[in-house]
Short mmCIF file of C-alpha atoms in Angstrom, two decimals:
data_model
loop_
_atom_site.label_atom_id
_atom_site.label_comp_id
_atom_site.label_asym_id
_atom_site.label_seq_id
_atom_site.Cartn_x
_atom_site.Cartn_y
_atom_site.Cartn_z
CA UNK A 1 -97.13 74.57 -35.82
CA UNK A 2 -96.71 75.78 -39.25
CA UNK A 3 -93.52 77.28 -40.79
CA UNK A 4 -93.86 80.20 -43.70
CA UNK A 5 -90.66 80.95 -45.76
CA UNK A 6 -90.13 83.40 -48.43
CA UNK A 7 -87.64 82.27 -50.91
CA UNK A 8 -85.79 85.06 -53.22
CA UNK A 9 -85.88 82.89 -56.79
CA UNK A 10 -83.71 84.63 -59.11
CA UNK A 11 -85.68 85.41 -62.51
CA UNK A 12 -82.85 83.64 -64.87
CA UNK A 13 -81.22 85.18 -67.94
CA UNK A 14 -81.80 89.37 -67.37
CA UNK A 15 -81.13 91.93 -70.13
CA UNK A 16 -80.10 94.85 -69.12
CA UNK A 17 -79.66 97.75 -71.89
CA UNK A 18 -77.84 100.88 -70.55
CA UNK A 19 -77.65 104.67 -71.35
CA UNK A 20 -75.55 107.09 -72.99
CA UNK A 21 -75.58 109.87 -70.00
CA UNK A 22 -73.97 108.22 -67.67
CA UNK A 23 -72.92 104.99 -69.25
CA UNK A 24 -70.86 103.45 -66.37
CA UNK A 25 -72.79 103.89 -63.89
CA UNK A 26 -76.57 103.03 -65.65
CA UNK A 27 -74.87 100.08 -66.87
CA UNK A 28 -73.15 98.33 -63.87
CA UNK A 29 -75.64 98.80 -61.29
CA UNK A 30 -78.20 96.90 -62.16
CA UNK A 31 -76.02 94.42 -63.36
CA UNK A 32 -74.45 94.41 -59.95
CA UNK A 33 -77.92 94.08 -58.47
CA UNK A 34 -79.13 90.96 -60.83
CA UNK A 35 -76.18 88.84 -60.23
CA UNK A 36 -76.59 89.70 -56.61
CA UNK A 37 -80.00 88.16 -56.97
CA UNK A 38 -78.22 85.13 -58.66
CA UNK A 39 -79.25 86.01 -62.36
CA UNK A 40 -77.30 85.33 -65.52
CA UNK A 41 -76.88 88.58 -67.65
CA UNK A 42 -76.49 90.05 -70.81
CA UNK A 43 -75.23 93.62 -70.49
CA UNK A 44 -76.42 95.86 -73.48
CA UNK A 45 -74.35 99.07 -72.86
CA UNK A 46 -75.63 102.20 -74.77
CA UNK A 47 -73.61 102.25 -78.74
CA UNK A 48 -73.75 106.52 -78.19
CA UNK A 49 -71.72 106.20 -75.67
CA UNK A 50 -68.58 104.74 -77.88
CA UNK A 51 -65.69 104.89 -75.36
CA UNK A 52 -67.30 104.03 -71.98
CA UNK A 53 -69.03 100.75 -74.09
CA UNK A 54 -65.84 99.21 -75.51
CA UNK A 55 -63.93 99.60 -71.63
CA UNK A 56 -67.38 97.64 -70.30
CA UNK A 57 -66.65 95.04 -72.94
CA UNK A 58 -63.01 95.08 -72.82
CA UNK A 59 -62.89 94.60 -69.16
CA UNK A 60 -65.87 92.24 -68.03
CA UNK A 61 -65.00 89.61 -69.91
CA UNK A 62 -61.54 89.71 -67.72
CA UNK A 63 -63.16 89.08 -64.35
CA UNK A 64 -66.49 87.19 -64.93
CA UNK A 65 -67.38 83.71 -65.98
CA UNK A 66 -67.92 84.57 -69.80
CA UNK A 67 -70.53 82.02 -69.83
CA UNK A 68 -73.26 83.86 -67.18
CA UNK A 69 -72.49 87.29 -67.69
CA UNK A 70 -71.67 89.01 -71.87
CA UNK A 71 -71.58 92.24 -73.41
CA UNK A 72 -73.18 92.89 -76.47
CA UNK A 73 -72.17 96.30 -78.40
CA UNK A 74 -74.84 96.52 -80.74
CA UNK A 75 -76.60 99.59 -82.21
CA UNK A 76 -80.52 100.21 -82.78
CA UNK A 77 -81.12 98.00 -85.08
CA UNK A 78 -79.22 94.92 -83.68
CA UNK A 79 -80.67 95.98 -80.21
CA UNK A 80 -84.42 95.28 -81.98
CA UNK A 81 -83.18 92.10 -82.86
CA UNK A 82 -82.02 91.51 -79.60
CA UNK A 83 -85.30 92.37 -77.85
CA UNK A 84 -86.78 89.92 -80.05
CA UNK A 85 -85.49 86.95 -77.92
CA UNK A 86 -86.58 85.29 -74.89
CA UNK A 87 -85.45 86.96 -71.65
CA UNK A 88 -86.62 86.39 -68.03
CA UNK A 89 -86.64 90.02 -66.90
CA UNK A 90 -85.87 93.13 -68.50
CA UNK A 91 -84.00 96.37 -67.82
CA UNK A 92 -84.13 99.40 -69.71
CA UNK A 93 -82.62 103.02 -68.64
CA UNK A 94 -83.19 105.75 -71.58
CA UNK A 95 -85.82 107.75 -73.16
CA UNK A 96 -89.53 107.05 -72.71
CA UNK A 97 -89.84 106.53 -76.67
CA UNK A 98 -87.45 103.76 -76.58
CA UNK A 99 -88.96 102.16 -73.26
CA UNK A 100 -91.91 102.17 -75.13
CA UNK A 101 -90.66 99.77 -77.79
CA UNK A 102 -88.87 97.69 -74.98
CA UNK A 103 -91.94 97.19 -73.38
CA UNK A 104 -93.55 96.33 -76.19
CA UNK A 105 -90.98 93.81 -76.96
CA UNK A 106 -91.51 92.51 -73.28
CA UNK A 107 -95.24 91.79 -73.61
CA UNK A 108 -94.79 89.28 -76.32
CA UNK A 109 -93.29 86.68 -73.79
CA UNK A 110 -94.78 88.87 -70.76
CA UNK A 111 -91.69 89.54 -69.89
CA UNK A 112 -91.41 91.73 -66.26
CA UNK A 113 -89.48 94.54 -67.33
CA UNK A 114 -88.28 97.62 -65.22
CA UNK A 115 -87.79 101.20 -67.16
CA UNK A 116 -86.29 104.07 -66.34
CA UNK A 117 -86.84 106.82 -68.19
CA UNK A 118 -87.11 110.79 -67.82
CA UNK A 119 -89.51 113.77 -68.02
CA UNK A 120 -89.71 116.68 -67.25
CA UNK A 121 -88.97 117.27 -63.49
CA UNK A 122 -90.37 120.22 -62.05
CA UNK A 123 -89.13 122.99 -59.69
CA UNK A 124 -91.27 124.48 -57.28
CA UNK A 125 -89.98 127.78 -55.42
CA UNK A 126 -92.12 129.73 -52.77
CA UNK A 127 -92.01 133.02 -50.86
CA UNK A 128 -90.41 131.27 -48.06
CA UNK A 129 -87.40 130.07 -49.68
CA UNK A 130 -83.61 131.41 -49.59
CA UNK A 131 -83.50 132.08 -53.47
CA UNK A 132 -79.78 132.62 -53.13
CA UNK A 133 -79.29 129.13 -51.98
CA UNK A 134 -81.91 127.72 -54.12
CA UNK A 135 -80.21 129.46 -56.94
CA UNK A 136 -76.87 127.41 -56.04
CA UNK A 137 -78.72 124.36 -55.59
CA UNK A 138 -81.35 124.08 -58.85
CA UNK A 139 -78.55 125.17 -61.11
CA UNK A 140 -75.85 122.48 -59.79
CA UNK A 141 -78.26 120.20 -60.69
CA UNK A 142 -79.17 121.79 -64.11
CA UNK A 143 -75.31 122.28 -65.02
CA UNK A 144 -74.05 118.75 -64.43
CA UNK A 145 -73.55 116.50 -67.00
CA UNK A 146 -74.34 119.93 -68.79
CA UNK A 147 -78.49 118.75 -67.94
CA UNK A 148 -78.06 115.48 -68.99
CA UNK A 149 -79.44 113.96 -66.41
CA UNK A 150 -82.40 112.21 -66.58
CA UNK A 151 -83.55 113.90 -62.59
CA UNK A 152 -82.26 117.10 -63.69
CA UNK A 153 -84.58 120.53 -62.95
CA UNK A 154 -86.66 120.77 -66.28
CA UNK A 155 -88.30 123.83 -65.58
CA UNK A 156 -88.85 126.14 -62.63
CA UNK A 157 -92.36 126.91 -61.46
CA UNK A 158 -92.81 130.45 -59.26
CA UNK A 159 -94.05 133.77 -59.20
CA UNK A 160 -92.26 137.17 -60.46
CA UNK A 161 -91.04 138.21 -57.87
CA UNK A 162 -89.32 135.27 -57.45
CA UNK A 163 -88.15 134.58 -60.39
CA UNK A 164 -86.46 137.38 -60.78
CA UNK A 165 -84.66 137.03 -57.77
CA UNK A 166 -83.88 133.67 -58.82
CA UNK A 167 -82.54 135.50 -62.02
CA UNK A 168 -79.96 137.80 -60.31
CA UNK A 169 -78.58 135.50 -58.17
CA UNK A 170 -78.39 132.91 -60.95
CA UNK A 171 -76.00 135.48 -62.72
CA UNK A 172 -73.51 135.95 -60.33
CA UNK A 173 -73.45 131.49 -59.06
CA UNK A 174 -72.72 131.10 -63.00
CA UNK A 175 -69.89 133.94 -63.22
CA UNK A 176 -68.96 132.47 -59.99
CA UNK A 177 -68.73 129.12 -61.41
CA UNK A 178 -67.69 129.09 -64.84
CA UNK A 179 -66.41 132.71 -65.52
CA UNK A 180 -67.22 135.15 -67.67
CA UNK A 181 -65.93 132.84 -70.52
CA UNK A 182 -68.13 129.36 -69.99
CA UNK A 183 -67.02 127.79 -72.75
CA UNK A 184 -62.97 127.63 -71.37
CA UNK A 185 -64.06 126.40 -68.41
CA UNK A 186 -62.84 122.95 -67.80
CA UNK A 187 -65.77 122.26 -65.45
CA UNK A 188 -68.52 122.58 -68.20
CA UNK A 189 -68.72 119.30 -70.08
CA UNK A 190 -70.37 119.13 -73.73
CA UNK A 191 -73.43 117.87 -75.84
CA UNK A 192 -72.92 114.47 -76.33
CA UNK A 193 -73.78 114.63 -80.45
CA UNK A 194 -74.48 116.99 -83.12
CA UNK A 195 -78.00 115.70 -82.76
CA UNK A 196 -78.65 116.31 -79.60
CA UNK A 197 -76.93 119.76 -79.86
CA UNK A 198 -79.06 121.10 -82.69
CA UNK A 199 -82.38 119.66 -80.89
CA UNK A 200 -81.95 121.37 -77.77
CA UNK A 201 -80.54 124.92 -79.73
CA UNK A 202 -83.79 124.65 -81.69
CA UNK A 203 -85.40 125.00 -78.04
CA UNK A 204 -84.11 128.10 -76.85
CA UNK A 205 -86.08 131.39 -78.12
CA UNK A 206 -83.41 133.97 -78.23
CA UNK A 207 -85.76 136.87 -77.19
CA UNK A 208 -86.89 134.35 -74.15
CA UNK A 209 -82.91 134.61 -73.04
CA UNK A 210 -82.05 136.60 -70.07
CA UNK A 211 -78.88 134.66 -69.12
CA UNK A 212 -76.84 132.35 -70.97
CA UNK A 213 -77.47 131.73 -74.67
CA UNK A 214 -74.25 131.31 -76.16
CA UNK A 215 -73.36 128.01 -78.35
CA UNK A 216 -70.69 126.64 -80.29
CA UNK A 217 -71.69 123.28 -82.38
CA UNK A 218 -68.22 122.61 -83.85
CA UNK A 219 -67.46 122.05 -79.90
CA UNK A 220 -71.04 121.11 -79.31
CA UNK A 221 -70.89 123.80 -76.28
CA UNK A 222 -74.42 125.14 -75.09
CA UNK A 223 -73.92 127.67 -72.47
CA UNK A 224 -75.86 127.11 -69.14
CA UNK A 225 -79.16 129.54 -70.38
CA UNK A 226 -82.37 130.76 -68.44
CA UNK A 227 -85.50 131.41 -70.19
CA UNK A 228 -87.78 133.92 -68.50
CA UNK A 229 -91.54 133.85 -68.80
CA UNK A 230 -91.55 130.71 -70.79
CA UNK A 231 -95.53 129.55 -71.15
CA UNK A 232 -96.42 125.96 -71.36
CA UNK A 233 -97.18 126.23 -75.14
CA UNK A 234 -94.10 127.35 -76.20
CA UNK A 235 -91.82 124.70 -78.09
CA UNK A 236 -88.95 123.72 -75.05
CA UNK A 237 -92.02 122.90 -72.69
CA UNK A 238 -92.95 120.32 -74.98
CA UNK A 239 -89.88 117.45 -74.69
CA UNK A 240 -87.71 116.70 -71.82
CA UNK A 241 -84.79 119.52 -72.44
CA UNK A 242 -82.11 117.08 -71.27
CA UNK A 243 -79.48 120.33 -71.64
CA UNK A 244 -78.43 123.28 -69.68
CA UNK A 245 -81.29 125.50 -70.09
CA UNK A 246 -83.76 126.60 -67.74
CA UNK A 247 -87.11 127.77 -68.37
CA UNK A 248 -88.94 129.92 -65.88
CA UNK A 249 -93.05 129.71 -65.98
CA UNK A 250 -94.50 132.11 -64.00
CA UNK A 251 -97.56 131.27 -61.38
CA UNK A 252 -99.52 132.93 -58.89
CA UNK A 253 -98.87 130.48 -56.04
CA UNK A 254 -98.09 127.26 -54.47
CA UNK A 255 -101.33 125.69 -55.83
CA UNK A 256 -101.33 126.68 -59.03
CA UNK A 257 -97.69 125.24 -59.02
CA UNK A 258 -99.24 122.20 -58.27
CA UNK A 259 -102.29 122.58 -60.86
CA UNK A 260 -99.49 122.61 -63.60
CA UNK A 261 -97.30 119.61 -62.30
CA UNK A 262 -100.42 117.29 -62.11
CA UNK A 263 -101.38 118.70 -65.47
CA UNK A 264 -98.51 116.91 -67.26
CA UNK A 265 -97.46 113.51 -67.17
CA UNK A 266 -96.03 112.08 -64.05
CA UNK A 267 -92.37 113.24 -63.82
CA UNK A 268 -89.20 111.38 -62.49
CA UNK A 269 -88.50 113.83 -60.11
CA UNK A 270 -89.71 116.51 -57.87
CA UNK A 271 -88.32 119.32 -56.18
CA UNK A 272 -89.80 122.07 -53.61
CA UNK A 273 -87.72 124.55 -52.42
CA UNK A 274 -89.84 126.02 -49.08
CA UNK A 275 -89.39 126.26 -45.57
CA UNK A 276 -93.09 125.83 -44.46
CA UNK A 277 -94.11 122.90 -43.52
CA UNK A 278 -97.67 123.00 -44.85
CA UNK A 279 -96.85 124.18 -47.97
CA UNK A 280 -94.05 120.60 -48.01
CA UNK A 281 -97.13 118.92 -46.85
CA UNK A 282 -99.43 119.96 -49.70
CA UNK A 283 -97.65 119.59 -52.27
CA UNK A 284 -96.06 115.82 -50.84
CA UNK A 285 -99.91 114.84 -50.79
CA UNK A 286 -100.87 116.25 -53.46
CA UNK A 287 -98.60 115.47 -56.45
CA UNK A 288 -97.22 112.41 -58.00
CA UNK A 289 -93.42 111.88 -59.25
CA UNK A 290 -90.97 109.20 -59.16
CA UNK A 291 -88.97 110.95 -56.49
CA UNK A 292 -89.04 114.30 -54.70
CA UNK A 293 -85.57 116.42 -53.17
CA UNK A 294 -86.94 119.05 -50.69
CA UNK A 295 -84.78 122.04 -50.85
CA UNK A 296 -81.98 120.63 -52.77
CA UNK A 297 -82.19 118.63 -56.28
CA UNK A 298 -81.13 115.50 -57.52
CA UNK A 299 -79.56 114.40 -54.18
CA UNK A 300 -82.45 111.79 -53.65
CA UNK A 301 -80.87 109.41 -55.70
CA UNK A 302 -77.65 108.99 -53.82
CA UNK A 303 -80.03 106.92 -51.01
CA UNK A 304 -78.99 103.60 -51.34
CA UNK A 305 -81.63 103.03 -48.55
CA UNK A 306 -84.46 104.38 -50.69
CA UNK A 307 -86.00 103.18 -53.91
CA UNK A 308 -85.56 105.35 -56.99
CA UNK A 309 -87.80 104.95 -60.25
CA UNK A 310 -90.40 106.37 -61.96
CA UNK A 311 -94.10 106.48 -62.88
CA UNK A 312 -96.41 106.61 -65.30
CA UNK A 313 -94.58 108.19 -68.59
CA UNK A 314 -90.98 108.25 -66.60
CA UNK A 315 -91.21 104.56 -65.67
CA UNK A 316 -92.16 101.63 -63.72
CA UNK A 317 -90.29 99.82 -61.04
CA UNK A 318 -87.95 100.97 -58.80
CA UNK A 319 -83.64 99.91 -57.42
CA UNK A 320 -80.42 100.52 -55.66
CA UNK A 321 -79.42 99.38 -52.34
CA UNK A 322 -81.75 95.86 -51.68
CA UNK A 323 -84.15 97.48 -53.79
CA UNK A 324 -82.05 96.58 -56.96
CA UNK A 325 -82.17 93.18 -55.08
CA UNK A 326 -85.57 92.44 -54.75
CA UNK A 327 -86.58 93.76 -58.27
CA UNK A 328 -84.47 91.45 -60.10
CA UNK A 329 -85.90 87.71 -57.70
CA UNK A 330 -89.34 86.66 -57.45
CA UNK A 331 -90.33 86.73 -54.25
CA UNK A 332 -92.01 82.62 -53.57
CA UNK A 333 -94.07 82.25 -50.77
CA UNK A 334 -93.60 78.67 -49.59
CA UNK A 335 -95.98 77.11 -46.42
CA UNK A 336 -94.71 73.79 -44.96
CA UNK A 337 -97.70 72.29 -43.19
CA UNK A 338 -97.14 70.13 -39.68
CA UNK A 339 -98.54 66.67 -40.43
CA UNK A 340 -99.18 65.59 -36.89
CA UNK A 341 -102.44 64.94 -35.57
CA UNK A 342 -103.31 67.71 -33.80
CA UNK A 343 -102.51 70.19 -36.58
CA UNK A 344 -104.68 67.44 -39.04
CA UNK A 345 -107.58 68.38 -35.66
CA UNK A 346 -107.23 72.34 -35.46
CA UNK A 347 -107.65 72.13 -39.68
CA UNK A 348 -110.10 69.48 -39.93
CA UNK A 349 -112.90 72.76 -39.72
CA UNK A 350 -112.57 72.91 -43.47
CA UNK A 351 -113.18 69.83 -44.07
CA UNK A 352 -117.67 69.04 -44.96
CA UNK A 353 -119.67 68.75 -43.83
CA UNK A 354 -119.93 72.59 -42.86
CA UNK A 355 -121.84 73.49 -39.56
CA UNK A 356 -122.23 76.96 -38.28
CA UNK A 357 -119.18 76.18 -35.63
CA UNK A 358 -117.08 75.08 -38.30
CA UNK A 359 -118.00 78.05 -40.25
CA UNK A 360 -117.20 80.59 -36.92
CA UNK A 361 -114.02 78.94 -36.34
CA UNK A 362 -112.74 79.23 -39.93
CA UNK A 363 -114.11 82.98 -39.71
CA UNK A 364 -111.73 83.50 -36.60
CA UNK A 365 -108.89 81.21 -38.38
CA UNK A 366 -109.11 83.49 -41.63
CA UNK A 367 -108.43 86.85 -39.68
CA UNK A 368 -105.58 88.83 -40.32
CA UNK A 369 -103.80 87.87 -37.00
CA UNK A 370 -101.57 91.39 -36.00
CA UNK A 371 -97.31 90.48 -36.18
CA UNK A 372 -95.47 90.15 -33.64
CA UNK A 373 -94.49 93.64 -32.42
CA UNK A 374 -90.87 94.51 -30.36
CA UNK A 375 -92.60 98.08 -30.17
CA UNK A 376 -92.28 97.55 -26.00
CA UNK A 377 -89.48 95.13 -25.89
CA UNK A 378 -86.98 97.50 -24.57
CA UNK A 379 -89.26 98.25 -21.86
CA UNK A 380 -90.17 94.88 -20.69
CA UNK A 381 -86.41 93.89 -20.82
CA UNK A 382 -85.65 96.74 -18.37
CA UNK A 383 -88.93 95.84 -16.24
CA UNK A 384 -87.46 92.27 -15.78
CA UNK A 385 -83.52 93.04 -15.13
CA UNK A 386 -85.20 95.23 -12.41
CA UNK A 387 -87.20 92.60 -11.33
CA UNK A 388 -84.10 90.28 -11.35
CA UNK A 389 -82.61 92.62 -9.72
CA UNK A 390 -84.81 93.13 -6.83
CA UNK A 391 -84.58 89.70 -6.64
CA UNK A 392 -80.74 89.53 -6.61
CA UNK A 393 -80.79 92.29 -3.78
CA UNK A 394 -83.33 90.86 -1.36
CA UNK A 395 -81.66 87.31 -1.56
CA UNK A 396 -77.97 88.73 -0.81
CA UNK A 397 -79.77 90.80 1.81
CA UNK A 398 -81.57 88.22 3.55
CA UNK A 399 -78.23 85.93 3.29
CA UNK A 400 -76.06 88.61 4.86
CA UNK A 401 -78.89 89.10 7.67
CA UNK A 402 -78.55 85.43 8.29
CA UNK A 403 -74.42 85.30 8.12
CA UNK A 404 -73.80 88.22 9.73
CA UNK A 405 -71.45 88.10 12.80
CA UNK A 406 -72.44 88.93 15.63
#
């Protein structure tokens, strides 16, 4: 006699601060998402990102009401004085240094904030696998964006024999792709600073190369590079890469794969490259990332019907598709109580004094009562247009009987 609603409040006034790596598309789609949900919001697009920030600002002011929705191009230090205000949600894509600082910023008004950051996302390869298609597959995902990506492979996990495989075939998908001369190749894009050039040069060890290696900083150009037998000490295991180079770490199996993934903070992404199903299992169950790709990488993201976000160190809360909905509204539970007497009769058990009747009623009250299920719905609807139908048939039958010249 009672009727439950769930009402979708928007939050209010939402920041959302965007990246560098892909500064259209980290920018506009969870603004796209918050006004959905009926937010006002200030748009924050990333200051590295110089050309793709000035068309945001240029051209939103053109179509939206100036009042709910503004651009701010600010850099790093007007952004901390930005964070300093009063917002009603928060969202952050970059680097988990910076989200640290933005959530920081977020506790002092307890602000709910969703970041997305990075890591470093794993590769897993077994025995099982096509290496010549995971080849084609792990380095597409390395080599766009030239690795910066913050789902792109970080590092491949497998055994020798393996990786060596992986190795040749990696050879000829680069010479395939880019030629013999990479850095001519118009389908190789570039560093996006000098300081992000010279921090991922200083991570390749040049007697760790065994394909790739080649730079030019003056055209901040970093050939796509593999490592081989990198070990998790050395320097370029230590950061997220966020560049075209590879490192191989060698293991004796599946498990130990695994041993080394949980070892390490919680990555963004995931990928397994196997075609047995209890080895997909295992390491499903038994490992935890933002995402996971089975036998292909990055292509997990393109779900609209699928959350995507970290956890842990590469973030906390997840969008896209209704999920980008439902992070930016709070979700209000609202019960509207019948006032008539008999519903006043049925709850009158709570009232004192308590007997042990009232008290087993209210036990059998308070039980989670099972939903409503459709599970056989299909089935009953056929059972009763049969029935009908049987029905139908008899009643013409019996009428014809009756009618029927003789």
């Amino acid at each position: 006699m009672d009727e439950v609603l769930i009402f979708n409040d928007p939050y209010g006034v939402v920041l959302v601060i965007g990246a560098w790596n892909y500064p259209i598309h980290v920018s506009l789609t969870p603004m796209i998402a918050a006004i959905a949900a009926g937010n006002t919001v200030i748009l924050k697009p990333s200051e590295v990102a110089v050309a793709s920030a000035n068309i945001i600002s240029d051209l939103i002011p053109k179509y939206l009401d100036k009042e709910c929705y503004k651009v701010i191009l600010a850099d790093s230090k007007d952004t901390s004085s930005l964070l300093e205000e009063r917002f009603d949600y928060i969202f952050f894509t970059g680097s988990s240094k910076i989200g640290r600082i933005v959530h920081s910023a977020a506790n002092k008004y307890l602000t709910p904030t969703t970041l997305e950051l990075g890591g470093k996302s794993p590769v897993i390869i077994d025995n099982t696998a096509n290496v010549d298609i995971a080849a084609r597959r792990i380095l597409w995902g390395k080599c766009m964006n030239v690795g910066q990506t913050c789902v792109a492979p970080d590092y491949l996990l497998c055994n020798k024999e393996v990786g060596q495989k992986f190795i040749n075939s990696a050879k000829n998908v680069l010479n395939e792709w880019y030629g013999e001369n990479a850095e001519v190749s118009p389908d190789l894009g570039r560093i996006i600073n000098d300081n992000h050039f010279h921090r991922i040069s200083n991570l390749i060890a040049p007697e760790k190369v065994v394909v790739g290696g080649k730079s030019n900083a003056e055209d901040r150009f970093i050939q796509p590079t593999i490592l081989d037998d990198v070990h998790p000490n050395d320097k370029i295991m230590q950061e997220e890469i966020f560049g075209p180079v590879l490192p191989i770490v060698y293991v004796d199996d599946v498990k130990d794969a695994v041993k080394y993934v949980n070892s390490n903070d919680k990555p963004l992404a995931l990928y397994l490259f196997s075609t047995d199903k209890k080895t997909i299992d295992f390491v499903l169950n038994n490992t935890f990332s933002g995402g996971v790709t089975v036998n292909d990488t990055v292509m997990h993201v393109t779900l609209d019907n699928a959350p995507f976000g970290g956890v842990g160190n590469s973030g906390m809360g997840t969008y896209h598709g209704k999920y980008g909905f439902d992070t930016f509204v709070h979700k209000k539970a609202v019960l509207i109580k019948n006032l008539g007497a008999m519903g006043e009769r049925i709850g009158s058990v709570r009232y004192p004094p308590y007997t042990e009747s009232k008290l087993n009623t209210l036990v059998k009250l308070l039980k989670l009562q099972p939903p409503f299920s459709f599970k056989y719905a299909k089935n009953f609807l056929i059972f009763s247009v049969g029935i009908l139908f049987a029905i139908l048939f008899n009643t013409l039958d019996a009428t014809y009987k009756k009618y029927k010249p003789r």
